Coordinates of C-alpha atoms in Angstrom, one line a residue:
M113 CA 29.9 -76.4 -20.8
N114 CA 30.4 -76.4 -17.0
N115 CA 34.1 -77.3 -17.5
I116 CA 34.4 -74.2 -19.8
R117 CA 32.8 -71.9 -17.2
W118 CA 35.0 -73.3 -14.5
A119 CA 38.1 -72.8 -16.5
R120 CA 37.0 -69.2 -17.3
T121 CA 36.3 -68.5 -13.6
K122 CA 39.6 -70.0 -12.6
C123 CA 41.5 -67.7 -15.1
L124 CA 39.7 -64.6 -13.9
L125 CA 40.5 -65.5 -10.3
L126 CA 44.2 -66.1 -11.2
L127 CA 44.3 -62.7 -13.1
A128 CA 42.7 -60.9 -10.1
G129 CA 45.3 -62.5 -7.8
I130 CA 48.2 -61.4 -10.1
L131 CA 46.8 -57.9 -10.2
A132 CA 46.4 -57.8 -6.4
G133 CA 49.9 -59.1 -5.9
T134 CA 51.3 -56.5 -8.3
S135 CA 49.4 -53.7 -6.5
T136 CA 50.8 -54.9 -3.1
T137 CA 54.3 -55.1 -4.5
L138 CA 54.0 -51.5 -5.9
V139 CA 52.8 -50.3 -2.5
A140 CA 55.6 -52.1 -0.7
Q141 CA 58.1 -50.7 -3.2
E142 CA 57.0 -47.1 -2.8
R143 CA 59.8 -45.0 -1.4
L144 CA 59.2 -42.2 1.0
S145 CA 61.5 -39.1 0.9
L146 CA 62.5 -37.2 4.0
E147 CA 60.0 -34.4 3.2
E148 CA 57.2 -36.9 2.7
C149 CA 58.0 -38.5 6.1
R150 CA 57.9 -35.0 7.7
E151 CA 54.5 -34.2 6.2
L152 CA 53.1 -37.6 7.2
A153 CA 54.3 -37.2 10.8
K154 CA 52.9 -33.6 11.1
S155 CA 49.5 -34.6 9.7
H156 CA 49.4 -37.6 12.1
S157 CA 50.7 -35.9 15.2
R158 CA 48.3 -35.6 18.1
I159 CA 50.4 -32.9 19.6
L160 CA 49.8 -30.7 16.5
Q161 CA 46.1 -31.5 16.6
Q162 CA 46.1 -30.4 20.2
K163 CA 47.8 -27.2 19.3
D164 CA 45.3 -26.6 16.5
A165 CA 42.5 -27.0 19.0
E166 CA 44.1 -24.6 21.4
R167 CA 44.5 -22.1 18.6
E168 CA 40.8 -22.4 17.8
A169 CA 40.0 -21.9 21.4
A170 CA 42.1 -18.7 21.5
K171 CA 40.4 -17.5 18.3
A172 CA 37.0 -18.1 19.9
R173 CA 38.1 -16.2 23.0
K174 CA 39.2 -13.2 20.9
Q175 CA 35.8 -13.2 19.2
E176 CA 34.1 -13.4 22.5
V177 CA 36.0 -10.4 23.8
F178 CA 35.2 -8.4 20.7
T179 CA 31.5 -8.6 21.5
K180 CA 32.2 -6.5 24.7
F181 CA 32.5 -3.4 22.5
F182 CA 28.8 -3.6 21.7
P183 CA 25.8 -3.1 24.0
Q184 CA 25.0 -6.0 26.2
V185 CA 21.3 -6.6 25.7
T186 CA 19.2 -8.7 28.1
A187 CA 15.5 -9.6 28.0
R188 CA 13.6 -10.8 31.0
G189 CA 10.1 -12.0 31.6
A190 CA 8.3 -13.0 34.8
Y191 CA 4.9 -14.2 35.9
L192 CA 3.6 -13.9 39.5
H193 CA 0.4 -15.5 40.9
M194 CA -1.0 -14.2 44.3
Q195 CA -3.8 -15.8 46.3
K196 CA -5.8 -12.7 47.2
E197 CA -6.5 -9.2 45.9
F198 CA -5.2 -6.1 47.6
H199 CA -7.9 -4.1 49.5
L200 CA -6.5 -0.7 50.2
I201 CA -9.6 0.6 52.2
D202 CA -11.6 -1.2 54.9
W203 CA -15.2 -0.4 53.8
S204 CA -16.7 -2.1 56.9
K205 CA -16.1 0.9 59.2
P206 CA -16.2 4.4 57.5
L207 CA -20.0 4.9 57.9
G208 CA -20.8 2.5 60.6
S209 CA -24.3 1.2 60.3
F210 CA -24.8 3.3 57.1
N211 CA -22.1 1.4 55.2
F212 CA -24.8 -0.1 53.0
L213 CA -25.1 3.4 51.4
I214 CA -21.7 3.1 49.9
P215 CA -22.1 2.0 46.2
D216 CA -20.2 -1.1 44.9
R217 CA -18.5 0.9 42.3
L218 CA -16.9 3.1 45.0
R219 CA -15.9 0.0 46.9
D220 CA -14.1 -1.4 43.8
L221 CA -11.9 1.7 43.7
G222 CA -9.9 0.5 46.7
T223 CA -9.4 -3.0 45.3
V224 CA -6.2 -3.9 43.4
D225 CA -6.2 -7.2 41.6
L226 CA -2.6 -8.5 41.4
R227 CA -3.4 -12.2 41.5
D228 CA -1.9 -12.7 38.0
V229 CA 1.0 -10.4 37.2
F230 CA 3.1 -10.4 34.0
V231 CA 6.3 -8.4 33.7
A232 CA 8.6 -8.0 30.6
N233 CA 11.8 -6.1 30.4
V234 CA 14.5 -5.4 27.8
T235 CA 17.7 -3.7 29.0
A236 CA 20.8 -2.6 26.9
I237 CA 24.0 -1.5 28.7
Q238 CA 26.7 0.2 26.7
P239 CA 30.2 0.7 28.2
I240 CA 31.3 4.3 27.6
F241 CA 34.6 4.5 29.5
L242 CA 36.2 1.5 31.3
G243 CA 39.8 2.9 31.4
G244 CA 40.8 0.9 28.3
K245 CA 39.8 -2.4 29.8
I246 CA 37.9 -3.8 26.8
T247 CA 40.5 -2.6 24.2
T248 CA 43.3 -4.1 26.3
G249 CA 41.5 -7.4 26.7
Y250 CA 40.9 -7.6 23.0
Q251 CA 44.6 -6.9 22.3
M252 CA 45.6 -9.6 24.8
A253 CA 43.2 -12.1 23.2
S254 CA 44.7 -11.3 19.7
L255 CA 48.2 -11.8 21.1
A256 CA 47.2 -15.1 22.7
E257 CA 45.9 -16.4 19.3
E258 CA 49.3 -15.5 17.7
L259 CA 51.1 -17.1 20.6
Q260 CA 49.2 -20.4 20.0
G261 CA 50.3 -20.3 16.4
E262 CA 54.0 -19.8 17.4
L263 CA 53.7 -22.7 19.9
R264 CA 52.4 -24.9 17.1
T265 CA 55.3 -23.9 14.9
T266 CA 57.7 -24.9 17.7
A267 CA 56.0 -28.2 18.1
A268 CA 56.1 -28.9 14.4
T269 CA 59.9 -28.1 14.3
E270 CA 60.4 -30.6 17.2
I271 CA 58.5 -33.3 15.2
E272 CA 60.6 -32.6 12.1
N273 CA 63.8 -33.0 14.1
K274 CA 62.6 -36.3 15.5
V275 CA 61.7 -37.5 12.0
D276 CA 65.1 -36.4 10.7
E277 CA 67.0 -38.2 13.4
T278 CA 65.0 -41.4 12.9
Y279 CA 65.1 -41.2 9.1
W280 CA 68.9 -40.8 8.9
Q281 CA 69.4 -43.4 11.6
I282 CA 67.6 -45.9 9.3
I283 CA 69.7 -44.8 6.4
S284 CA 72.9 -45.2 8.5
L285 CA 71.9 -48.7 9.8
D286 CA 70.8 -49.8 6.3
S287 CA 74.2 -48.7 4.9
K288 CA 76.0 -50.5 7.7
S289 CA 73.9 -53.6 7.0
R290 CA 74.9 -53.6 3.3
L291 CA 78.5 -53.0 4.3
L292 CA 78.5 -55.9 6.7
D293 CA 76.9 -58.0 4.0
Q294 CA 80.0 -57.2 1.8
L295 CA 82.4 -58.0 4.7
V296 CA 80.6 -61.3 5.5
H297 CA 80.9 -62.2 1.8
L298 CA 84.6 -61.3 1.8
L299 CA 85.3 -63.3 4.9
T300 CA 83.2 -66.2 3.6
E301 CA 85.4 -66.3 0.5
T302 CA 88.5 -66.0 2.7
V303 CA 87.3 -69.0 4.8
R304 CA 86.9 -71.1 1.7
N305 CA 90.4 -70.1 0.5
V306 CA 91.9 -70.8 3.9
D307 CA 90.2 -74.2 4.0
A308 CA 91.7 -75.0 0.6
S309 CA 95.1 -73.8 1.9
I310 CA 94.8 -76.0 5.0
A311 CA 94.0 -79.0 2.8
A312 CA 97.1 -78.2 0.7
G313 CA 99.2 -77.9 3.8
V314 CA 100.2 -74.2 3.3
A315 CA 98.0 -72.9 6.1
T316 CA 97.4 -74.0 9.7
K317 CA 94.2 -74.7 11.5
A318 CA 94.9 -71.6 13.7
D319 CA 94.6 -69.5 10.6
G320 CA 91.2 -71.1 9.8
L321 CA 90.0 -70.5 13.3
S322 CA 91.1 -66.9 13.3
V323 CA 89.2 -66.2 10.0
R324 CA 86.1 -68.0 11.3
T325 CA 86.2 -65.9 14.4
K326 CA 86.3 -62.8 12.3
L327 CA 83.4 -64.1 10.2
S328 CA 81.3 -65.0 13.4
E329 CA 81.9 -61.5 14.8
A330 CA 80.8 -59.9 11.5
E331 CA 77.6 -62.0 11.4
V332 CA 76.8 -61.1 15.0
K333 CA 77.3 -57.4 14.3
R334 CA 75.2 -57.7 11.2
S335 CA 72.4 -59.3 13.2
Q336 CA 72.5 -56.5 15.7
V337 CA 72.5 -53.8 13.0
Q338 CA 69.5 -55.5 11.3
N339 CA 67.6 -55.7 14.6
G340 CA 68.3 -52.0 15.2
L341 CA 67.2 -51.2 11.7
E342 CA 63.9 -53.0 12.1
L343 CA 63.2 -51.1 15.4
S344 CA 64.0 -47.8 13.7
R345 CA 61.7 -48.6 10.9
M346 CA 58.9 -49.3 13.4
L347 CA 59.6 -46.0 15.1
L348 CA 59.5 -44.0 11.9
A349 CA 56.3 -45.8 10.8
D350 CA 54.7 -44.9 14.2
L351 CA 55.8 -41.3 13.8
C352 CA 54.2 -41.2 10.3
G353 CA 51.0 -42.8 11.4
I354 CA 51.6 -46.0 9.3
E355 CA 51.0 -49.5 10.6
T356 CA 54.2 -50.7 12.3
S357 CA 53.9 -54.0 10.4
T358 CA 54.4 -52.1 7.1
V359 CA 57.9 -52.3 5.8
L360 CA 59.0 -48.7 4.9
H361 CA 61.3 -48.1 2.0
L362 CA 63.1 -44.8 2.0
A363 CA 64.4 -42.8 -0.9
D364 CA 68.0 -42.6 0.4
E365 CA 68.3 -46.3 1.1
G366 CA 70.7 -48.5 -0.8
Q367 CA 73.6 -46.0 -1.0
I368 CA 76.7 -46.5 1.2
E369 CA 78.0 -43.1 0.0
L370 CA 75.3 -40.5 0.2
A371 CA 75.0 -37.2 -1.6
L372 CA 75.7 -34.4 0.9
P373 CA 73.8 -31.1 0.9
A374 CA 75.7 -27.8 0.2
P375 CA 77.0 -26.2 3.3
T376 CA 74.6 -23.7 4.9
E377 CA 75.7 -20.1 4.4
R378 CA 77.6 -18.9 7.5
L379 CA 76.1 -15.9 9.2
Q380 CA 77.7 -12.7 10.4
S381 CA 77.1 -11.4 13.9
E382 CA 74.3 -9.0 12.8
D383 CA 72.6 -11.8 10.8
L384 CA 72.9 -14.0 13.8
S385 CA 70.8 -11.5 15.9
S386 CA 68.2 -11.5 13.2
A387 CA 68.1 -15.3 13.1
V388 CA 67.6 -15.3 16.9
E389 CA 64.5 -13.1 16.5
R390 CA 63.2 -15.4 13.8
R391 CA 63.1 -18.4 16.1
S392 CA 59.6 -19.4 17.1
E393 CA 60.6 -19.8 20.7
V394 CA 61.8 -16.1 20.8
R395 CA 58.7 -15.0 19.0
S396 CA 56.5 -16.9 21.5
L397 CA 58.3 -15.2 24.5
R398 CA 58.1 -11.8 22.8
L399 CA 54.3 -12.3 22.5
A400 CA 54.1 -13.5 26.1
D401 CA 56.1 -10.4 27.2
T402 CA 53.6 -8.2 25.4
I403 CA 50.7 -10.0 26.9
Y404 CA 52.0 -9.5 30.4
S405 CA 52.6 -5.8 29.7
K406 CA 49.0 -5.6 28.6
R407 CA 48.0 -7.3 31.8
V408 CA 49.6 -4.4 33.8
R409 CA 47.5 -2.0 31.7
L410 CA 44.4 -4.1 32.5
E411 CA 45.0 -4.0 36.2
T412 CA 45.5 -0.2 35.9
A413 CA 42.1 0.1 34.2
E414 CA 40.5 -1.7 37.2
L415 CA 41.6 1.2 39.4
L416 CA 39.9 3.9 37.2
P417 CA 36.2 5.1 37.3
K418 CA 33.9 3.3 34.9
L419 CA 31.0 5.0 33.0
Y420 CA 28.1 3.0 31.5
G421 CA 25.0 4.1 29.5
F422 CA 21.9 2.1 29.6
A423 CA 18.4 2.0 28.1
S424 CA 15.6 -0.2 29.3
Y425 CA 11.9 -0.8 28.4
S426 CA 9.5 -2.5 30.8
A427 CA 5.9 -3.6 30.4
T428 CA 3.5 -5.0 33.0
N429 CA 0.1 -6.6 33.0
P430 CA -2.1 -5.3 34.8
N431 CA -1.3 -2.0 33.2
S432 CA -0.1 0.2 36.1
F433 CA -0.3 3.3 33.9
N434 CA -4.0 3.0 33.1
G435 CA -5.9 2.1 36.2
Q436 CA -4.8 -1.5 36.6
K437 CA -6.5 -2.7 33.5
K438 CA -5.9 -6.3 32.4
E439 CA -3.6 -5.3 29.5
F440 CA 0.1 -4.6 28.9
G441 CA 1.4 -1.1 29.5
G442 CA 5.1 0.0 29.5
Q443 CA 7.6 2.8 29.4
Y444 CA 11.3 3.2 28.5
Y445 CA 14.2 4.4 30.7
L446 CA 17.4 6.1 29.7
G447 CA 20.3 6.7 32.1
A448 CA 24.0 6.7 32.9
M449 CA 25.9 5.0 35.7
L450 CA 29.3 6.0 37.1
Q451 CA 31.2 3.4 39.1
V452 CA 34.1 4.5 41.2
P453 CA 36.2 1.9 43.1
I454 CA 37.0 2.8 46.7
S455 CA 37.9 -0.2 48.8
D456 CA 39.0 -2.1 45.6
L457 CA 41.8 0.4 45.2
F458 CA 43.9 -1.4 47.8
S459 CA 43.6 -4.9 46.4
G460 CA 43.8 -3.5 42.9
T461 CA 47.1 -1.8 43.7
F462 CA 48.5 -5.1 44.8
R463 CA 47.3 -6.9 41.7
R464 CA 48.9 -4.3 39.6
R465 CA 52.2 -4.7 41.5
Q466 CA 52.0 -8.5 41.0
A467 CA 51.4 -8.0 37.2
K468 CA 54.4 -5.8 37.0
A469 CA 56.6 -8.3 38.7
E470 CA 55.3 -11.1 36.4
H471 CA 56.0 -8.9 33.4
R472 CA 59.6 -8.4 34.6
I473 CA 59.9 -12.2 34.9
K474 CA 58.9 -12.7 31.3
Q475 CA 61.4 -10.0 30.2
L476 CA 64.2 -11.9 32.0
E477 CA 63.0 -15.2 30.4
L478 CA 63.2 -13.5 27.0
A479 CA 66.7 -12.2 27.6
E480 CA 67.8 -15.6 28.8
A481 CA 66.3 -17.4 25.8
R482 CA 68.0 -15.0 23.4
S483 CA 71.4 -15.7 25.1
K484 CA 70.9 -19.5 25.0
I485 CA 69.7 -19.6 21.5
T486 CA 72.6 -17.4 20.3
L487 CA 75.0 -19.9 22.0
Q488 CA 73.0 -22.8 20.4
M489 CA 73.4 -21.3 17.0
K490 CA 77.1 -20.8 17.4
Q491 CA 77.5 -24.4 18.6
A492 CA 75.4 -25.7 15.7
L493 CA 77.6 -23.8 13.2
R494 CA 80.7 -25.2 14.8
S495 CA 79.3 -28.7 14.9
A496 CA 78.4 -28.4 11.1
D497 CA 82.0 -27.4 10.3
D498 CA 83.4 -30.2 12.5
A499 CA 81.1 -32.7 10.7
R500 CA 82.4 -31.5 7.3
R501 CA 86.0 -31.9 8.4
A502 CA 85.3 -35.3 9.9
Y503 CA 83.7 -36.4 6.7
T504 CA 86.7 -35.3 4.6
T505 CA 89.0 -37.2 7.0
A506 CA 86.8 -40.3 6.8
L507 CA 86.8 -40.1 3.1
K508 CA 90.6 -40.1 2.9
A509 CA 90.7 -43.0 5.5
V510 CA 88.4 -45.1 3.3
E511 CA 90.6 -44.5 0.2
M512 CA 93.7 -45.6 2.2
A513 CA 91.9 -48.6 3.7
R514 CA 90.6 -49.7 0.3
E515 CA 94.1 -49.4 -1.2
N516 CA 95.6 -51.2 1.8
M517 CA 93.1 -54.1 1.4
R518 CA 93.8 -54.3 -2.3
Y519 CA 97.6 -54.7 -1.7
A520 CA 96.9 -57.1 1.2
E521 CA 94.7 -59.3 -1.1
V522 CA 97.3 -59.4 -3.8
G523 CA 100.1 -60.1 -1.4
Y524 CA 98.1 -62.8 0.3
K525 CA 97.3 -64.5 -3.0
E526 CA 101.0 -64.3 -3.9
G527 CA 102.0 -65.7 -0.5
V528 CA 104.1 -62.7 0.6
I529 CA 101.6 -61.4 3.2
P530 CA 100.2 -63.7 6.0
L531 CA 96.5 -64.3 6.5
L532 CA 96.4 -62.3 9.7
N533 CA 97.5 -59.2 7.9
Y534 CA 94.9 -59.8 5.2
T535 CA 92.0 -60.1 7.7
M536 CA 93.3 -57.1 9.5
A537 CA 93.2 -55.1 6.3
Q538 CA 89.6 -56.3 5.7
T539 CA 88.7 -55.2 9.2
A540 CA 90.4 -51.9 8.8
W541 CA 88.5 -51.3 5.5
M542 CA 85.2 -52.2 7.3
S543 CA 86.0 -49.8 10.2
A544 CA 86.9 -47.0 7.8
Q545 CA 83.7 -47.5 5.8
D546 CA 81.7 -47.5 9.1
S547 CA 83.3 -44.2 10.1
L548 CA 82.5 -42.8 6.7
I549 CA 78.8 -43.7 7.1
D550 CA 78.8 -42.1 10.6
A551 CA 80.5 -39.0 9.2
Q552 CA 77.9 -38.7 6.3
I553 CA 75.0 -39.0 8.7
R554 CA 76.5 -36.5 11.0
V555 CA 76.8 -34.0 8.2
L556 CA 73.3 -34.6 7.1
L557 CA 71.9 -34.3 10.6
S558 CA 74.0 -31.2 11.4
E559 CA 72.9 -29.4 8.3
S560 CA 69.2 -30.3 8.9
K561 CA 69.4 -29.1 12.6
L562 CA 71.3 -26.0 11.5
K563 CA 68.5 -24.9 9.2
N564 CA 65.9 -25.5 11.9
I565 CA 68.1 -23.7 14.5
L566 CA 68.7 -20.7 12.2
A567 CA 65.0 -20.7 11.2
L568 CA 65.9 -20.8 7.5

């Protein structure tokens, strides 16, 4: 019976191990697309988390400024203890030796008991006219919140660009690694053929040494590419918030010739101006320019008179309105207050002048950014066109190199082409394929950057 239970337990453990291994294999074989890598990187980015916190702070600041439109209500309470009572009249002298005739009730009239005093007050102050200071401050806070959103968009675009570069670098290195595997396989076959030719006396040892040198160079280069590939995978895993020990598998891996996206529609000059205004950097600077213009308005408001209305209610114990009885008694107050700056006019004028100068600086920064981004867009469009032309040229070069290697292989087997020419044809094919991979990655990167640059 025990043997049967042990066998059953062993089978269950084996089945669990198989299922766990299958699950691990499925996880390891999961392929991430470029868009999935972007989303992982943005969700993991501490920079974006910081931008989110800054936007929340700006939102809270706007809400805090909004409360300034309403009355500012304050409640106060105080307690005061004194050692002695107040005696307003010295009853020891008025009648001299006849002071005893003064009744005690009359003596108490000159005594004020303030040994325990309670005071309560509630005051509400309502701004009536502040020269537009509160309205301008609220507008500045709203613009600051929008500005934080634009800065987050800029940071997210930078993260996407970094992910794109790393992603396509991995695809490039993976393609080159597979290409070098093919070259090493070809050279290994060639080494075996040369060894057979040397044994048959139709080839020299120098031929064998030459081929082995080519094979050694290809293996060294493959090792370097594979090392770079592993480092790039670790970098992408770090960007995506995945353990660097995890082996990432990407959707575009395993293809030496990649599918290229359709060319981005070229823009006219008027469309280019619209694209410049769509850029998050320009939108951020526009918001900053507006904020600084509001700051000039804010400094102007500081120079204007300010009018406040206020209402207050106070209660005291002892009751000062009813013969100092030990009870609470109170009254309300209504009023208005006008505040006119006099000496502050001088410092305020200089602050306003400073605000105007800083606003001018932001306007110049905005104009400079528009100029540079326009140039960047034109360069990106030209770079994308150049990448397409380079890809077409590389594609033709690969076809020619492949055909040349095929003729060289046939000629070498028939003995009409020397071994050196055959290995040179293999190397030329390898170089052409390598250039094609670089051209493909350049097209993919240029199109990706172009869409970000044009804010499409």
